[in-house]
XYZ file of C-alpha atoms in Angstrom:
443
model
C 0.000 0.000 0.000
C 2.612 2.365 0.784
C 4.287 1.767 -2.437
C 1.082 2.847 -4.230
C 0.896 5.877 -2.880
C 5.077 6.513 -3.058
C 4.455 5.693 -6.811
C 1.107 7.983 -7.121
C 2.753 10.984 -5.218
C 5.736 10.716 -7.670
C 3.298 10.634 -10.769
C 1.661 13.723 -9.497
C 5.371 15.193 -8.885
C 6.294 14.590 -11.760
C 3.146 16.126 -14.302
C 3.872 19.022 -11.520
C 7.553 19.629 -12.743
C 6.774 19.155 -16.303
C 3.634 21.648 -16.057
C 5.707 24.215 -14.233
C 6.876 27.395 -16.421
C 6.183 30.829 -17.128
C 2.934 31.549 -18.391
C 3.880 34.636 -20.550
C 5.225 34.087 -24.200
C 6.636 36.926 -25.718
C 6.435 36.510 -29.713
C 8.173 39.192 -31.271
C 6.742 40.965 -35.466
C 9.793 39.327 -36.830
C 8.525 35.974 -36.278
C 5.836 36.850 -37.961
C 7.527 38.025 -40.621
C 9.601 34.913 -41.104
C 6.595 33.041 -40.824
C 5.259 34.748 -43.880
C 8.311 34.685 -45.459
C 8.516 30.867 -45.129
C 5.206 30.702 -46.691
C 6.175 32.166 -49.330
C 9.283 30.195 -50.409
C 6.810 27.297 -50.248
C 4.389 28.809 -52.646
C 7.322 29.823 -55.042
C 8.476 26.130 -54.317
C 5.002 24.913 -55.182
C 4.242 26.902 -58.703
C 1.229 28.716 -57.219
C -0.348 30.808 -59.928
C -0.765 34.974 -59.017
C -4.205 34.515 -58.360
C -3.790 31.310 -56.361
C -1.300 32.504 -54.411
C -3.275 35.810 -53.384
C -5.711 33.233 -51.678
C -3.037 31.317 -49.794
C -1.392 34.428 -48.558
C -5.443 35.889 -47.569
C -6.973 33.445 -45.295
C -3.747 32.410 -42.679
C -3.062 36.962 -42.263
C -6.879 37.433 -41.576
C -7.017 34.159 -39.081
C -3.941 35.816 -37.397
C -4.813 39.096 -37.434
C -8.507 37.917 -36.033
C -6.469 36.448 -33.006
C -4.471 39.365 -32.132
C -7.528 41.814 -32.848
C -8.824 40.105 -29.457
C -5.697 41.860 -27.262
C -5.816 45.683 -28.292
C -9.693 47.201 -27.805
C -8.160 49.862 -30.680
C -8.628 47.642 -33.716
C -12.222 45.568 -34.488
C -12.436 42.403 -35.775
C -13.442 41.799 -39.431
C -16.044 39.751 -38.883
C -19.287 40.919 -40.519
C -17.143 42.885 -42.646
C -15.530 40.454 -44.687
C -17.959 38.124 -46.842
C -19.579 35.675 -45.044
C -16.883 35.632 -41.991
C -18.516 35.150 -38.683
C -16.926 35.722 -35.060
C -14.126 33.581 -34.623
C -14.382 31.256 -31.216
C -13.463 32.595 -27.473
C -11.171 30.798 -25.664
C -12.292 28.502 -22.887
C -8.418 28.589 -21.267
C -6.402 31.146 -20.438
C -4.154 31.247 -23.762
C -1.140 33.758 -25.240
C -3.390 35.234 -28.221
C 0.189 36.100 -29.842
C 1.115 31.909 -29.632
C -2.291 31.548 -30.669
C -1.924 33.948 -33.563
C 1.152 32.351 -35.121
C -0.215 28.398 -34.705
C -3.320 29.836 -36.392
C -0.985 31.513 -39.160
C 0.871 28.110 -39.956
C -2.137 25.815 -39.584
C -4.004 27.580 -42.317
C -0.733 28.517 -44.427
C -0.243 24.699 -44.070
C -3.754 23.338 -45.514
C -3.218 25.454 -48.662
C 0.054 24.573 -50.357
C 1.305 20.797 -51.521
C 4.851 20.846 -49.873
C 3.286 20.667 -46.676
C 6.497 19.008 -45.072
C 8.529 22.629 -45.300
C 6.288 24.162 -43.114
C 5.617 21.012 -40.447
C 9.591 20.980 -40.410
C 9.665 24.600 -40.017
C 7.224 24.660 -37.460
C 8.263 22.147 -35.275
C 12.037 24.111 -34.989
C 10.744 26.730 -33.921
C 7.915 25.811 -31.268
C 10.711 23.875 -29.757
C 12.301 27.139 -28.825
C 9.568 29.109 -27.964
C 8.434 26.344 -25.402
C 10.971 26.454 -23.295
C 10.543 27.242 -20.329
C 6.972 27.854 -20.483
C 3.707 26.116 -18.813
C 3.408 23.325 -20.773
C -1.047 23.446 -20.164
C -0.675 27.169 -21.150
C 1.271 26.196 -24.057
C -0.913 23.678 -25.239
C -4.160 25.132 -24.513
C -2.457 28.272 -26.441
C -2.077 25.938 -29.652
C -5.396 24.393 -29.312
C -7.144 27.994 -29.729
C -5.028 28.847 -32.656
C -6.503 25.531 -34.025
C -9.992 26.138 -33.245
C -9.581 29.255 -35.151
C -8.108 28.565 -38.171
C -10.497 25.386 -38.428
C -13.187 28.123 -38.273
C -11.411 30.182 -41.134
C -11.040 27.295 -43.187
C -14.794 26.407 -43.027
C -15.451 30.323 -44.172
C -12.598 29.048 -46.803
C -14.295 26.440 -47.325
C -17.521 28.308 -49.456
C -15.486 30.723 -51.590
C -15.875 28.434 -54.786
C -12.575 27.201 -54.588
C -12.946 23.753 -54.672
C -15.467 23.956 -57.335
C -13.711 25.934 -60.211
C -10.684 23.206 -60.137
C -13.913 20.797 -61.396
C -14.994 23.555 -64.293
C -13.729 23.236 -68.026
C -10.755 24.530 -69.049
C -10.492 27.757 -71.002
C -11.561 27.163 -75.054
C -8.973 28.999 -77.338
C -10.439 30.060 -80.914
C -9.239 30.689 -84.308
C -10.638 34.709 -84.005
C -7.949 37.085 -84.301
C -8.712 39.138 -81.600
C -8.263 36.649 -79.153
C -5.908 35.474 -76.765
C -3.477 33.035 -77.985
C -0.589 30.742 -76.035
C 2.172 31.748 -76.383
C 5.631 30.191 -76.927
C 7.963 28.756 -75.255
C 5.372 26.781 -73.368
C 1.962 27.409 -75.303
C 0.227 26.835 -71.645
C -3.260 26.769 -71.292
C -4.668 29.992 -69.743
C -4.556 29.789 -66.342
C -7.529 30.430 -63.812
C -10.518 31.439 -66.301
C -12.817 31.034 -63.691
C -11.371 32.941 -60.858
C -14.080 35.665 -61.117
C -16.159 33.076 -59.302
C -13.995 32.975 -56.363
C -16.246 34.674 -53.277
C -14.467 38.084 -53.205
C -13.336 39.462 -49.346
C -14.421 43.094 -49.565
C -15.715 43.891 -52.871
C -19.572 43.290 -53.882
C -18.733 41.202 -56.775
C -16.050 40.445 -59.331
C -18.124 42.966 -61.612
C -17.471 45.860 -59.239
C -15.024 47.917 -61.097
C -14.947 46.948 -64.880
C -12.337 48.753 -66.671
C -13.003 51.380 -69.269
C -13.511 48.694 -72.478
C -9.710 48.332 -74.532
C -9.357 49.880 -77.972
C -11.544 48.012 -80.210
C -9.619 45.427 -82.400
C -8.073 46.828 -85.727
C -5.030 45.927 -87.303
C -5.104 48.168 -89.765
C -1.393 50.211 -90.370
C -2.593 53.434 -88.854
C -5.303 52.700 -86.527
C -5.644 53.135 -83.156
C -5.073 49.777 -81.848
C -2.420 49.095 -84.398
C -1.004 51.800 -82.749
C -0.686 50.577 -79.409
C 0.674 47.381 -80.696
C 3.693 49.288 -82.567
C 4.401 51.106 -79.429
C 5.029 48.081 -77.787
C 7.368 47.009 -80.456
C 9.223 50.410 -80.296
C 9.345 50.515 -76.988
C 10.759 46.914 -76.437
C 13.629 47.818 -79.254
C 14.788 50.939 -77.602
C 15.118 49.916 -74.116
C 17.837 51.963 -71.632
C 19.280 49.880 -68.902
C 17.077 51.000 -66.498
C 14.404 50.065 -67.907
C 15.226 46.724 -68.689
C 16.246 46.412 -64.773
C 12.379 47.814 -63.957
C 10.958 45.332 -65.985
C 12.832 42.360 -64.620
C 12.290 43.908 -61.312
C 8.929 43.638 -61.912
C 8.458 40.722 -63.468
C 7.600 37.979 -60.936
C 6.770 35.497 -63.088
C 6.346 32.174 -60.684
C 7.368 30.080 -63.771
C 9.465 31.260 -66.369
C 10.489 28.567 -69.172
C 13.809 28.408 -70.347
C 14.603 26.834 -73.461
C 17.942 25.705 -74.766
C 17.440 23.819 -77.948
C 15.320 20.778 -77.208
C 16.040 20.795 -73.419
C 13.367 23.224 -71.383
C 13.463 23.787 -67.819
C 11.685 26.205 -65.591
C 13.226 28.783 -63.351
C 10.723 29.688 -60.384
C 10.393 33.469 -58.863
C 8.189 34.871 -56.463
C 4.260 35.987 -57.509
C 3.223 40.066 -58.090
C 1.211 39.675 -54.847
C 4.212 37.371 -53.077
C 6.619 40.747 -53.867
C 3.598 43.004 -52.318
C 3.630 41.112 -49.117
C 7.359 41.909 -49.227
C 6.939 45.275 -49.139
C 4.598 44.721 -46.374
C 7.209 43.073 -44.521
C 9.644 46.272 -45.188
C 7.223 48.506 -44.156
C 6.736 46.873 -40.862
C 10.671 46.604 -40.294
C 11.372 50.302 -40.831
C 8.660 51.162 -38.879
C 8.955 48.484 -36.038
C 5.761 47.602 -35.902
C 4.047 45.471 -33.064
C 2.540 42.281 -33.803
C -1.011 43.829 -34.183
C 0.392 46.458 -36.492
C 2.247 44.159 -38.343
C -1.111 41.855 -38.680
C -3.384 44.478 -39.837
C -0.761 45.377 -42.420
C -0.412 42.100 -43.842
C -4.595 41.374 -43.392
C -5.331 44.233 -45.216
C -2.642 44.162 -48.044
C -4.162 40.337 -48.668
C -7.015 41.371 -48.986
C -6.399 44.316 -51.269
C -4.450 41.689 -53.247
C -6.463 38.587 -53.563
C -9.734 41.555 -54.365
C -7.964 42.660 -56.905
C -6.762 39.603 -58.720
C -10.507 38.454 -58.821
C -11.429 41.834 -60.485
C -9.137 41.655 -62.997
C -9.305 37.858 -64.123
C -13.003 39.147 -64.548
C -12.185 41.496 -67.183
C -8.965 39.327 -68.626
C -11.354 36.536 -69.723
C -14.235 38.747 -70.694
C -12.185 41.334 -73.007
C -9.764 38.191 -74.109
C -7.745 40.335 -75.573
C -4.885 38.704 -77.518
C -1.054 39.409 -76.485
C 1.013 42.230 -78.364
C 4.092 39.074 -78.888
C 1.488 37.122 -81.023
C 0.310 40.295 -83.515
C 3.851 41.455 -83.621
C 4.885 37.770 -85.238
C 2.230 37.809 -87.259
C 1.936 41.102 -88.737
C 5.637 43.123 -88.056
C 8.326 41.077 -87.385
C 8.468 37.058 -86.623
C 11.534 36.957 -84.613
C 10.761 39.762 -82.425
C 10.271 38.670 -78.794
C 9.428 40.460 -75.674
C 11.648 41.037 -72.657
C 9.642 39.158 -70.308
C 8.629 35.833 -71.286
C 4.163 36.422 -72.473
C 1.817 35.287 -69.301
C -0.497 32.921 -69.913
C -3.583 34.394 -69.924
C -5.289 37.456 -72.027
C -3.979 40.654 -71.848
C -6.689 43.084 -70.523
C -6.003 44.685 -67.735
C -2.643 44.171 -66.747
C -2.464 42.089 -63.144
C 0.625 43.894 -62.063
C -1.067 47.380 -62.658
C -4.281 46.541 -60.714
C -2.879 44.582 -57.759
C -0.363 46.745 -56.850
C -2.197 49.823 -56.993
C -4.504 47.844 -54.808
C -2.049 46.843 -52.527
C -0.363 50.193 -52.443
C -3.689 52.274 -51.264
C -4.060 50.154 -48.667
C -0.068 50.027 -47.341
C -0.694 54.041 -47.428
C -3.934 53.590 -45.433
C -1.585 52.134 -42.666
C 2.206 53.969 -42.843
C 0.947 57.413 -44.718
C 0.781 58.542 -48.447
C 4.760 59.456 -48.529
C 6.465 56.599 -46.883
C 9.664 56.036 -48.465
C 11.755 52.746 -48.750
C 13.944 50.581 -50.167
C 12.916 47.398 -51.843
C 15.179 44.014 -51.294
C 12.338 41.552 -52.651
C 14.316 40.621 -54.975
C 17.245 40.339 -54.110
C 17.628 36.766 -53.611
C 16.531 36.095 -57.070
C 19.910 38.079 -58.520
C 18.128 41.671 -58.586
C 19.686 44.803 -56.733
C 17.406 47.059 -54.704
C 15.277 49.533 -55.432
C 14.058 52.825 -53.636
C 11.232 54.366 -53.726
C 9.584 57.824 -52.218
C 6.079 55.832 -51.424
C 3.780 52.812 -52.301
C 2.387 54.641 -55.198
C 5.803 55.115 -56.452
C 6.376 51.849 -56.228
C 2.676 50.444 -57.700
C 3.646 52.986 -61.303
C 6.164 51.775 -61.823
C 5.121 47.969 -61.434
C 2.793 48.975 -63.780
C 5.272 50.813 -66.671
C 7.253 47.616 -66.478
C 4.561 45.694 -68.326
C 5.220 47.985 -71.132
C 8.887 47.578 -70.798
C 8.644 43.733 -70.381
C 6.915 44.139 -73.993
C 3.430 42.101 -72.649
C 1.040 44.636 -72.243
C -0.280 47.475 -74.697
C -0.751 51.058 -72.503
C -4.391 51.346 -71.758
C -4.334 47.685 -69.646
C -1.797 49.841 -67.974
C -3.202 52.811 -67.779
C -6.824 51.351 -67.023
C -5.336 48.769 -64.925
C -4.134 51.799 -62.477
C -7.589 53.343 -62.180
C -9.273 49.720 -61.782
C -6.889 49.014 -59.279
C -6.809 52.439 -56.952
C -10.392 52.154 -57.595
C -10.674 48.947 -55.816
C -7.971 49.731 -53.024
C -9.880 53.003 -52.138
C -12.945 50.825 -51.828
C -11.257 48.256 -49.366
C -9.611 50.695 -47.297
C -13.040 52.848 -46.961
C -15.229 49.350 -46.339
C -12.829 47.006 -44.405
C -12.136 49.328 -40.643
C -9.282 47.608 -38.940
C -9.263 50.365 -36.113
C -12.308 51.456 -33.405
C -11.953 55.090 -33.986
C -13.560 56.390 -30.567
C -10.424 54.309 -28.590
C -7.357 54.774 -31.368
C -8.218 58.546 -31.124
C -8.124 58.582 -27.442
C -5.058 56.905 -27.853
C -3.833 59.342 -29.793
């Protein structure tokens, strides 16, 4: 008998010593940021498509920022803002919300990309730091709500139409000369021509902000549109240096063919909205944002982003417009090829032009209308830096280099801009991250 109770009292010893720890976990922005960042290198990794990868990057920043909303009575939560997102759950345990917020972020980062592995691998590295030493109950029941919560995100994920489009038929190419064509090296099949049935996050509908229609079809020496085209061949024959370094700077193409005789082999880069969330990530550094700073900015850049990519595949596969590298073969000059490597998908309005305008009304929304900065995004794909005086800066000239890159005639540029600060403008003034009556108290 009195082993029994020698053997019980050192059980309950020893789930004492193992439960013992701090209950405070301290989870600094830049975690955060390499969190992202890991995500990321798995969607590059993965060959996510721009528009795919704007939903992958959406879902895992609101979930987080959702979580962290809960600690600062300054910002609101976007539920009832956002389509269709109800309340996330309370906790039933006392929990870090900033633990909470990160196993959240992974969890749902996780359940959207193939190479799962990278971020189970990169996950379990670094919880094994940030465990130590703390209450392994807190801890757990800390993970557990982060859980809960991004299960509820991914049942909101769950109804966007996702799932159904990868069922729908693939887009139909036609012999009519005014539409879109592949393209060489690869002649892929257009990608996403149902993505304007994805559930959009702030905007009404994917018919919200149709463009200004392009200039109608004539290939006539002389007209209008034959105009246009023979400015992008002009262009793409005079290029200075810097703009061919704008244009590669720019060009964040997640799968770029290379062809060497009969051998072809891909080289993969980061996505237009992958190089956005960069800048987010810049932003935040210079600044030195908190964690719930540094969530609203990625939350609402995400959303800005995957908005805009579901406005613009609208008008992409309603215009079909074909690409300026196809008429240029065919009617001026056979050998001619672009800087950039030809997207596959139509040409009207140019992706880069409306996302990062987007993008860049809602990073001003957050750090101000003339915050400067340097851009290292991509660097680690063999490009130097660039600087720029603000977001808008930074969103014209993503939106020149489509002319440079030779893809895109000037009104899907042009248009693209409006459509896109159009749309931004719209997020910023629908989606309210911040409870006015306590942030100006605050200030």
């Amino acid at each position: 008998m009195k082993k029994h109770y020698l053997l019980l009292a050192l059980t309950v010893l020893l789930f004492s010593a193992c439960d013992s720890g701090k209950k405070e976990i301290t989870i600094s922005s830049d975690v955060y940021h390499d969190s992202m960042e890991k995500l990321s290198e798995v969607i590059v990794h993965d060959i996510f498509s721009p528009p795919v990868a704007s939903r992958i990057y959406a879902y895992p920043s609101i979930g987080m920022y959702e979580i962290l909303a809960k600690t600062d009575p300054a910002y609101k939560s976007l539920a009832g803002q956002l389509t269709e997102l109800t309340a996330i759950p309370e906790p039933t345990e006392e929990v870090s919300y900033e633990l909470a917020a990160l196993e959240a972020f992974i969890k749902l980062g996780t359940n959207f990309i193939f190479s799962e592995e990278k971020m189970d691998t990169y996950k379990a590295e670094l919880f094994k730091e940030l465990k130590k030493g703390v209450n392994k109950t807190y801890f757990n029941a800390s993970l557990a709500y982060g859980d809960q919560v991004a299960e509820h995100i991914l049942a909101w994920a769950d109804g966007d139409m996702y799932k159904q489009t990868r069922t729908f038929p693939k887009f139909t190419v036609t012999d009519d000369p005014t539409r879109w064509q592949p393209t060489p090296p690869g002649y892929m099949e257009a990608i996403e021509p149902s993505w304007s049935r994805i559930r959009p996050f702030a905007i009404d509908s994917a018919t919200q902000f149709v463009p200004e229609r392009p200039t109608p079809f004539d290939m006539t020496v002389g007209s209008p549109f034959y105009k246009e085209v023979m400015e992008v061949y002009t262009v793409g024959n005079n290029l200075s240096e810097e703009e061919k370094e704008i244009a590669s700077f720019w060009d964040c193409n997640p799968y770029v063919m290379n062809v060497t005789g009969h051998v072809m082999a891909a080289t993969k880069k980061i996505t237009p909205g992958g190089h956005w969330i960069g800048i987010v990530k810049i932003a935040c550094q210079k600044e030195e944002t908190q964690p719930m700073k540094t969530a609203a900015a990625y939350a609402l850049t995400s959303i800005a982003l995957a908005d805009g990519f579901i406005s613009c595949w609208d008008e992409k596969f309603r215009s079909n417009l074909i690409r300026p590298e196809t008429l240029i073969n065919k009617h001026i000059d056979e050998e001619w090829l672009p800087l950039l490597q030809t997207p596959p998908f139509p040409e009207y309005t140019s992706g880069h032009s409306v996302i990062s305008n987007a993008a860049a009304i809602a990073l001003s929304s957050i750090f101000g209308d003339n915050f400067a900065f340097d851009d290292d995004t991509e660097v680690k794909y063999g490009l130097p830096i660039r600087s720029f005086t603000s977001f808008i800066d930074a969103s014209e000239e993503a939106a020149i280099s489509r002319m440079y890159g030779g893809i895109h005639y000037m009104p899907a540029i042009a248009n693209g801009v409006t459509q896109g600060k159009a749309l931004g403008k719209y997020v910023i003034d629908k989606v309210s991250l911040k409870n006015e009556s306590i942030a100006q108290k605050e200030d």
